CSV table of C-alpha atoms and ligand atoms in Angstrom, one decimal:
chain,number,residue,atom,x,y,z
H,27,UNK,CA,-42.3,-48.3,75.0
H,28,UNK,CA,-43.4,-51.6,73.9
H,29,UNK,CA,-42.3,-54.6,75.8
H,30,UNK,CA,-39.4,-55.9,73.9
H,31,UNK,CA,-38.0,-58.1,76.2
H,32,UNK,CA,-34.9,-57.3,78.6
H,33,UNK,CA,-32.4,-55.4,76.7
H,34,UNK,CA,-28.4,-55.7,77.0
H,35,UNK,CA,-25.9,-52.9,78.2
H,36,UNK,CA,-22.6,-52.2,79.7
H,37,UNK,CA,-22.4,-50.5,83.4
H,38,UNK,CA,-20.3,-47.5,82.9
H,39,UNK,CA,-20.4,-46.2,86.4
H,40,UNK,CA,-21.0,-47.3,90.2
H,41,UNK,CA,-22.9,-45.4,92.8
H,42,UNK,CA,-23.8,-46.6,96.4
H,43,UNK,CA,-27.4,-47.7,95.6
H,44,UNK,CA,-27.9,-47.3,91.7
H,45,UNK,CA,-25.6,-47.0,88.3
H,46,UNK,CA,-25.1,-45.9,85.0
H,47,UNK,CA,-25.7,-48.4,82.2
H,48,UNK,CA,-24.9,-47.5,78.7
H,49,UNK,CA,-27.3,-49.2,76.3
H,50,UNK,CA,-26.1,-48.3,72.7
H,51,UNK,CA,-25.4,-44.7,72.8
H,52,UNK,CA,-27.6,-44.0,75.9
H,53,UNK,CA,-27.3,-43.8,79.4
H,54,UNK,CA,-29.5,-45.4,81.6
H,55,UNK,CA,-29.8,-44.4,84.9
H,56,UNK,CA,-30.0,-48.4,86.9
H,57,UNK,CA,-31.2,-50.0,90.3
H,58,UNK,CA,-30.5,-53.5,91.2
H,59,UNK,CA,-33.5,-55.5,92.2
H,60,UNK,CA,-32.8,-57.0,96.1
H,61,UNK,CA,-32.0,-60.2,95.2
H,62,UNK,CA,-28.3,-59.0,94.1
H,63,UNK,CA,-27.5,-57.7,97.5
H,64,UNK,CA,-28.4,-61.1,99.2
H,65,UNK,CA,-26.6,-63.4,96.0
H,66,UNK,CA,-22.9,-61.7,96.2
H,67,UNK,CA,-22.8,-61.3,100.1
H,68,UNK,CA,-18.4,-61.9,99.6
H,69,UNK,CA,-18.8,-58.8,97.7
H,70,UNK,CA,-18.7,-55.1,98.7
H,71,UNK,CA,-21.0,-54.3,95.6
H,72,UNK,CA,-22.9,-56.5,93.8
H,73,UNK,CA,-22.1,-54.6,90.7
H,74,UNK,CA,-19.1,-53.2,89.0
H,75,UNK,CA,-17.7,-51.3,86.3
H,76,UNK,CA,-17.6,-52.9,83.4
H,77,UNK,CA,-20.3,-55.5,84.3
H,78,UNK,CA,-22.7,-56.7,81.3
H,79,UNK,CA,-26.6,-56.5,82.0
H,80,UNK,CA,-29.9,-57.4,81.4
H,81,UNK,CA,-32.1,-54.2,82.6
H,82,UNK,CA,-36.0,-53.5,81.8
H,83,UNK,CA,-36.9,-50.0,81.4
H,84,UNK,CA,-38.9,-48.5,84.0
H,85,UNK,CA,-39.2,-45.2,82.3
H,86,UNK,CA,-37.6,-42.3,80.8
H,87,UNK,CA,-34.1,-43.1,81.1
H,88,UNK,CA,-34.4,-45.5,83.7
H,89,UNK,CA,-34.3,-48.7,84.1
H,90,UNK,CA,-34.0,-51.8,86.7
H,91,UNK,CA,-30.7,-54.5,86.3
H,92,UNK,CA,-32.6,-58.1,85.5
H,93,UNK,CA,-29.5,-60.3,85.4
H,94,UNK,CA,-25.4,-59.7,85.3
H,95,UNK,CA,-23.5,-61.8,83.2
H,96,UNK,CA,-20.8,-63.8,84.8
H,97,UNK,CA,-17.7,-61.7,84.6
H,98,UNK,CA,-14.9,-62.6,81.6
H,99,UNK,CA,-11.9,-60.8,84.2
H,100,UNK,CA,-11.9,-59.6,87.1
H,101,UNK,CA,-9.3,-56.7,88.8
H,102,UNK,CA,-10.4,-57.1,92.9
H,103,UNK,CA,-8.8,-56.2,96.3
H,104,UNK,CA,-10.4,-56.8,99.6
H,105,UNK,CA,-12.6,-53.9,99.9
H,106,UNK,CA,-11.1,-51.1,102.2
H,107,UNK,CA,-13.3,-50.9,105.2
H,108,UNK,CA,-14.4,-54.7,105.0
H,109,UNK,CA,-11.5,-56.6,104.0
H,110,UNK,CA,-13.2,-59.7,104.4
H,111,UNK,CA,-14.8,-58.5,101.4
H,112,UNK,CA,-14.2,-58.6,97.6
H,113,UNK,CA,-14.3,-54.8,95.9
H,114,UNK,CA,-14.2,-55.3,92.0
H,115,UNK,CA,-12.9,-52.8,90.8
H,116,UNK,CA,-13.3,-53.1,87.3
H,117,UNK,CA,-15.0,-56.1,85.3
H,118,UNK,CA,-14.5,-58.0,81.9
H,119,UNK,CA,-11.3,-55.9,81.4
H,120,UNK,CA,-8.8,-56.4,79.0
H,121,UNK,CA,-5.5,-54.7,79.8
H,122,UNK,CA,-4.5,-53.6,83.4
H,123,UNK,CA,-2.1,-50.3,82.6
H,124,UNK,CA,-0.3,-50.2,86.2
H,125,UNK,CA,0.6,-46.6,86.3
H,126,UNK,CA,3.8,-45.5,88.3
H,127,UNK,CA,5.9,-41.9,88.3
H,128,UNK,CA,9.6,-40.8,87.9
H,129,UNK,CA,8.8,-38.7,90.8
H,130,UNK,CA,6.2,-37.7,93.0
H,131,UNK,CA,5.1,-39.9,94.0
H,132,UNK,CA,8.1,-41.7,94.5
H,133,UNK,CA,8.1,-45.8,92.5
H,134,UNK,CA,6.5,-48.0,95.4
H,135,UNK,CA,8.0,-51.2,93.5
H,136,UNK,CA,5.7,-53.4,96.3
H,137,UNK,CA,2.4,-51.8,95.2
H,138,UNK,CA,3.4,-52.4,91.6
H,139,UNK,CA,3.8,-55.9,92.2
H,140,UNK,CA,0.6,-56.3,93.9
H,141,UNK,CA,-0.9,-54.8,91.4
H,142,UNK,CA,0.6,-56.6,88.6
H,143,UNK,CA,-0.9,-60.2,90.7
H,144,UNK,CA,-4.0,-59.0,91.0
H,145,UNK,CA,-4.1,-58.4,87.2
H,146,UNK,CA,-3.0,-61.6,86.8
H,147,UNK,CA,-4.7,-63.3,89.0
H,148,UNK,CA,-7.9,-62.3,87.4
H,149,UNK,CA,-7.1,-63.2,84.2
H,150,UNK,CA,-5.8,-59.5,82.7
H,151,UNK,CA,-2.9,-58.2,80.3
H,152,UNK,CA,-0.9,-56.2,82.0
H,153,UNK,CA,1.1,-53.2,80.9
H,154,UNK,CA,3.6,-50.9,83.0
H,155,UNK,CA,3.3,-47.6,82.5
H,156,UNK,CA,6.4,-45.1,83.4
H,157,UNK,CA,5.4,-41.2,84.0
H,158,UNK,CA,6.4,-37.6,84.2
H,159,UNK,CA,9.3,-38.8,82.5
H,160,UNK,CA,9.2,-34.7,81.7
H,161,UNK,CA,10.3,-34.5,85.6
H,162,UNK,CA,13.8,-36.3,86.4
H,163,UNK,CA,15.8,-38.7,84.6
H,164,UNK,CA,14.3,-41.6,82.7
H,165,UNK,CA,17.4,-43.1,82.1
H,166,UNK,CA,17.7,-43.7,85.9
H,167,UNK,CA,14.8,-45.8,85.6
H,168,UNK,CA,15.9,-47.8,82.8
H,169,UNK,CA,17.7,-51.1,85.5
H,170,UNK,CA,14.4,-51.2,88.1
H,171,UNK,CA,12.2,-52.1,84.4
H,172,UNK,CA,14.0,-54.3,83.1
H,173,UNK,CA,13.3,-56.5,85.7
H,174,UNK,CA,9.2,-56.5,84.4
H,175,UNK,CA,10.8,-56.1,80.8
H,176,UNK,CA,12.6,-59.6,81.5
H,177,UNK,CA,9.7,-61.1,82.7
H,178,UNK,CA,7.6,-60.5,79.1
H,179,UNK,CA,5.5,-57.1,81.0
H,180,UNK,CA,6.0,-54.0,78.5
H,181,UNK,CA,7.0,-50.8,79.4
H,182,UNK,CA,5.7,-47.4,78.3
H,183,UNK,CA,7.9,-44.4,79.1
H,184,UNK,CA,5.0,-41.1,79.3
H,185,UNK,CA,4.6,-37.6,79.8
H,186,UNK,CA,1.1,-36.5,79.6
H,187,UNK,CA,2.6,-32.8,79.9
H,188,UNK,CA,4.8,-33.2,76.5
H,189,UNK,CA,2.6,-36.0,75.2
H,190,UNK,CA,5.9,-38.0,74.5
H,191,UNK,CA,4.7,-41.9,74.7
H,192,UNK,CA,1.2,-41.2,74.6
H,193,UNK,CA,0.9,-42.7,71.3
H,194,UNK,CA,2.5,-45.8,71.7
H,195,UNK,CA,0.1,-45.9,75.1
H,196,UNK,CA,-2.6,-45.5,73.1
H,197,UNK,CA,-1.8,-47.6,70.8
H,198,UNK,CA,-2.0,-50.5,73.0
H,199,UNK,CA,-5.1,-49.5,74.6
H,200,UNK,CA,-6.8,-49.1,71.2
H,201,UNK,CA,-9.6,-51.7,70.8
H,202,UNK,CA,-9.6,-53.0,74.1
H,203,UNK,CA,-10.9,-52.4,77.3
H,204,UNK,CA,-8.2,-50.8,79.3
H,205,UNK,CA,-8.1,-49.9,83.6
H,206,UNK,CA,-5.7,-47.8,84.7
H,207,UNK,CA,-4.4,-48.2,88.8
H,208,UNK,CA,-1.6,-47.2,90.2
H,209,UNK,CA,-0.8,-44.3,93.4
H,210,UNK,CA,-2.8,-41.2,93.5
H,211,UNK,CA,-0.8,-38.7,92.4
H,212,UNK,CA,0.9,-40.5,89.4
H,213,UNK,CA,-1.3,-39.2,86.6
H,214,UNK,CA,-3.8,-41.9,85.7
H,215,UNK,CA,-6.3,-39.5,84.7
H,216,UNK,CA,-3.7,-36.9,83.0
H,217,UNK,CA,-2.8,-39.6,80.8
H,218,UNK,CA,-6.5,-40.9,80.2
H,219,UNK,CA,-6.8,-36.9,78.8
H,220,UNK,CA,-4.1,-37.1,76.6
H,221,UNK,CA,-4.7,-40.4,75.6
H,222,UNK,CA,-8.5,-39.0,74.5
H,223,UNK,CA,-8.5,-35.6,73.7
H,224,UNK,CA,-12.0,-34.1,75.2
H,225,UNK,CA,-12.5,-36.3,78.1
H,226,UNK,CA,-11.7,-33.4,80.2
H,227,UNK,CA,-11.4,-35.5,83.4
H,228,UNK,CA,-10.2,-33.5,86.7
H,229,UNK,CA,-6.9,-33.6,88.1
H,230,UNK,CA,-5.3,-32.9,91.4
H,231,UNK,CA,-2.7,-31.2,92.6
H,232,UNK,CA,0.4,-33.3,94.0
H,233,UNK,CA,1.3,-31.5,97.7
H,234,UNK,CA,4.6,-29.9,97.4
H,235,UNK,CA,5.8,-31.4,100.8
H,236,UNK,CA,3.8,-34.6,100.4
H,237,UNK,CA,4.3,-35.5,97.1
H,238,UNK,CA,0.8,-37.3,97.1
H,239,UNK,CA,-1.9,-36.9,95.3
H,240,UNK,CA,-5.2,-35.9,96.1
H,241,UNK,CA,-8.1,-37.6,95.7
H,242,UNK,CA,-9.7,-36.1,92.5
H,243,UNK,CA,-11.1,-39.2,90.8
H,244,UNK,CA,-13.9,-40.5,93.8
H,245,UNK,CA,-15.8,-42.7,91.1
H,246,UNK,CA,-14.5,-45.8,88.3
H,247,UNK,CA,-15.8,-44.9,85.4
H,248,UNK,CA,-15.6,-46.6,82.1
H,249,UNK,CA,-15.0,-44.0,79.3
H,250,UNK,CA,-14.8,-44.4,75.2
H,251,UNK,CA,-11.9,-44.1,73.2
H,252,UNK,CA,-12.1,-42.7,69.5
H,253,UNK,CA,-9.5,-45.7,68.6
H,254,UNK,CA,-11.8,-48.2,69.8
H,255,UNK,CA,-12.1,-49.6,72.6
H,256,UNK,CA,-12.4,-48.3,76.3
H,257,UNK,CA,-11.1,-47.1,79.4
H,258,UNK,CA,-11.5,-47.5,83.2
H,259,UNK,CA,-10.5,-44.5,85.5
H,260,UNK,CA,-9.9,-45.1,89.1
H,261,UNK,CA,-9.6,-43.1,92.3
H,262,UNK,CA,-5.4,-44.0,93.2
H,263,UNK,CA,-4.7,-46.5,96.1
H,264,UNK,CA,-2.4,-46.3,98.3
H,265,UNK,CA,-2.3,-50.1,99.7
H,266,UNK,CA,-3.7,-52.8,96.9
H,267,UNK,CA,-4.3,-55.7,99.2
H,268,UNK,CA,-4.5,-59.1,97.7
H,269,UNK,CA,-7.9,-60.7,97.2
H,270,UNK,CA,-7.8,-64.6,97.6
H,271,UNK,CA,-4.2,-65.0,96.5
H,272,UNK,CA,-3.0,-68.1,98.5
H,273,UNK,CA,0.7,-68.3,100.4
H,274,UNK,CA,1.6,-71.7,98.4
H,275,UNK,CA,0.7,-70.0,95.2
H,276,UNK,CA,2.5,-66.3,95.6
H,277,UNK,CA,5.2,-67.7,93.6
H,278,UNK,CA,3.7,-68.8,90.4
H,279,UNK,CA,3.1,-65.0,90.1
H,280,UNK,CA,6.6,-64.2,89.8
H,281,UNK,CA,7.5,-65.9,86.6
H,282,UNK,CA,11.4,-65.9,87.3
H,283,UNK,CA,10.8,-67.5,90.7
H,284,UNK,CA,8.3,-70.2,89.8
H,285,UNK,CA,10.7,-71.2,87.2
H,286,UNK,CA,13.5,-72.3,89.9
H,287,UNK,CA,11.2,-73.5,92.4
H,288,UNK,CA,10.5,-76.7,90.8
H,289,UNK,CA,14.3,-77.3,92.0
H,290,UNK,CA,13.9,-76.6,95.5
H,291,UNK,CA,14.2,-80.3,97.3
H,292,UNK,CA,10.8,-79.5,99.3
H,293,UNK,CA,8.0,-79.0,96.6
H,294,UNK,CA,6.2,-76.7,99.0
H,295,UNK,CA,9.2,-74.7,99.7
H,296,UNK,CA,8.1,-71.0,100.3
H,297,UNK,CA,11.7,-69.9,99.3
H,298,UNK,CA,12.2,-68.3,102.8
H,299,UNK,CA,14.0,-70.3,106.0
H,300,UNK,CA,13.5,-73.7,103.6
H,301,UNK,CA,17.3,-75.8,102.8
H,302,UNK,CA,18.4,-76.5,99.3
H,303,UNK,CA,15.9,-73.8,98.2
H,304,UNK,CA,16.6,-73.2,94.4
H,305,UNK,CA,15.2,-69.6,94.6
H,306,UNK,CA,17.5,-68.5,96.9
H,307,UNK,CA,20.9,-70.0,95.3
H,308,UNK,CA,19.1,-68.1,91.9
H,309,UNK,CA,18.7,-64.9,93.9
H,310,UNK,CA,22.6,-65.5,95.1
H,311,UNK,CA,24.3,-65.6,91.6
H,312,UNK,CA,22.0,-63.4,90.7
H,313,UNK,CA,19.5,-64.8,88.1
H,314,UNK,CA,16.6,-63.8,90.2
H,315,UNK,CA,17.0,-59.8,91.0
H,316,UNK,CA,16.9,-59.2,94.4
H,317,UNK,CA,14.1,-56.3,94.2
H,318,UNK,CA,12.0,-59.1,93.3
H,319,UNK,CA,12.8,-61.9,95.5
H,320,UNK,CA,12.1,-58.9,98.8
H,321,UNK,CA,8.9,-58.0,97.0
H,322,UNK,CA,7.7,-62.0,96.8
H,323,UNK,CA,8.8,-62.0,100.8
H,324,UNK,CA,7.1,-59.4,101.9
H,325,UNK,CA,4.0,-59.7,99.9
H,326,UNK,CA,4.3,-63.4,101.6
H,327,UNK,CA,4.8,-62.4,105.1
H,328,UNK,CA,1.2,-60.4,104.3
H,329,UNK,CA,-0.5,-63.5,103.5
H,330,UNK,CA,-2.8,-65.6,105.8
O,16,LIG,N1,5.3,-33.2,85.3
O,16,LIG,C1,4.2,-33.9,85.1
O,16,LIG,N2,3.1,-33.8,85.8
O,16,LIG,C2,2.1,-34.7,85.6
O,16,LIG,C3,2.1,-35.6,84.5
O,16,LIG,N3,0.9,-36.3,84.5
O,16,LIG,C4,0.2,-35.8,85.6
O,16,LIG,N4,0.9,-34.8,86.2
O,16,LIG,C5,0.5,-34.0,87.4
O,16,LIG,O1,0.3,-34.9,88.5
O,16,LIG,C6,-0.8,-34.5,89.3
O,16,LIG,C7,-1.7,-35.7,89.5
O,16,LIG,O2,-2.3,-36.0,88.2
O,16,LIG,P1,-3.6,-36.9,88.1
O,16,LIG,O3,-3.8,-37.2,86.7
O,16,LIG,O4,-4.8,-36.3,88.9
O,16,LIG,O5,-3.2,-38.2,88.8
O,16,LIG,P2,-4.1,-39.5,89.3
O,16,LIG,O6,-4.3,-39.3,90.8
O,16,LIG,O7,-3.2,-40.7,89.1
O,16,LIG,O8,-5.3,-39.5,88.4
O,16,LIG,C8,-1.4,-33.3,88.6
O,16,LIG,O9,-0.9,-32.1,89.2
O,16,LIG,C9,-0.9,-33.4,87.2
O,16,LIG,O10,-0.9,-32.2,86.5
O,16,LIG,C10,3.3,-35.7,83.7
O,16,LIG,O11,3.4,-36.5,82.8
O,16,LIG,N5,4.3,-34.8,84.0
O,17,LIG,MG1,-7.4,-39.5,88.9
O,18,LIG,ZN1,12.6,-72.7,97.5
């Protein structure tokens, strides 16, 4: 190999002390020189999924990481063991597809907010993304979505089992880069397989008495789609905590709260114990839904 100079890839997949970097149509199997671990000492890993490199080949199909460009979007959460710590979990992301179920697991409207600031927060689309709407009654669902419907998020309605929705799914993914999160359990990697035909990914089984998921998907992994574009897998969450999202600005995520809070008489107002709070005399006639206005409070009551 002659010496061509560093040469540019994408990092397709995480492991504790190297990753994958796909350069063209090869893998590269990557370590990080030491300086990384010192530089992004905040972070869990200095590396993530979707991060663009510099690398210089140190043999066959092998390489060192040189330089990481600074990251277009972000989707973090304080990392699980050290929450004092940011986990990226997926990098210069387009489209965050927040995954929930009919059923099993049962719609944890909480995590799907947290989810949905998060992707926000770091500068991502965001899509909702309705399940195993082959198991129960869709229809049921159709008053909890309209409150994300009414606040510009779309909705997908999907069965990976009859395929109905995938296409519109996949429509929406196609041409850019796509991370699917949501509860273990609710699919995300049934759908990736139906969305591209091949990928074969593994899929759990949910416990009859639990209704949870298990752990099948242990690695993010950033996959290609035949309609351009591509998609991150993740292992399912069960808590998405909240990665440098401050009190005062909690409700400039919720679109239909920030827009009566500029008529609350205190301009700091956290729409809680505060008089003349415009949020709440919203919430009271009923122009803010309630589900929301509980899931801003207690996604509050969790901040520093
Ligand atoms: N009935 C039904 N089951 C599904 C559907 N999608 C996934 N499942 C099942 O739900 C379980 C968890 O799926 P999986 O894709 O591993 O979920 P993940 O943890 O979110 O990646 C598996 O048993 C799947 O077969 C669906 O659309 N309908
Ligand atoms: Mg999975
Ligand atoms: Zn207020």
């Amino acid at each position: 190999m002659t010496d061509a100079g560093p040469e540019r890839g994408t990092v397709i997949k995480v492991h504790a002390r190297r990753c994958i970097v796909r350069v063209g149509d090869e893998d590269v199997r990557c370590t990080l020189r030491g300086k990384f671990y010192g530089a992004r000492r905040r972070a869990t890993r200095p590396i993530a999924v979707g991060d663009r490199v510099e690398l210089s080949r140190t043999g066959e199909g092998e390489g060192v990481i040189e330089s990481i460009e600074p990251r277009t979007t972000k989707l973090s959460r304080p990392g699980i063991e050290k929450e004092d710590r940011e986990q990226v979990i997926a990098a210069n992301v387009d489209l965050a597809v927040v995954v929930a179920s009919l059923t099993k697991p049962e719609f944890r409207p909480g995590l799907v907010d947290r989810i949905l600031i998060a992707s926000r927060s770091g500068g991502l689309d965001a899509l909702l993304c309705i399940n195993k709407c082959d198991d129960g009654d869709a229809s049921a669902f159709e008053d909890r979505v309209d409150a994300y419907r009414e606040i510009g998020l779309d909705v997908v309605f999907t069965s990976a089992v009859t395929g109905s929705g995938i296409d519109r799914l996949r429509d929406a993914m196609a041409g850019r880069t796509s991370v699917l999160s949501g509860q273990s359990g609710v699919g995300k990697s049934s759908l990736i397989n139906a969305v591209q035909p091949g990928l074969e990914l593994r899929v759990g089984h949910v416990g009859e008495k639990t209704g949870k998921g298990r752990h099948t998907t242990t690695h993010v992994s950033l996959l290609p789609l035949d309609v351009g574009g591509f998609v991150v897998d993740t292992p399912g969450v069960r808590e998405f905590g909240l990665w440098e999202v401050e009190r005062a600005e909690l409700d400039g995520f919720f679109p239909e709260i920030a827009e009566h809070a500029r008529q609350c008489r205190f301009p700091d107002c956290s729409h809680t114990h505060e008089p003349e709070c415009a949020v709440k005399v919203a919430v009271e006639s009923g122009s803010v839904r309630e589900v929301r206005y509980e899931s801003y409070v207690r996604i509050l009551e969790t901040l520093a």
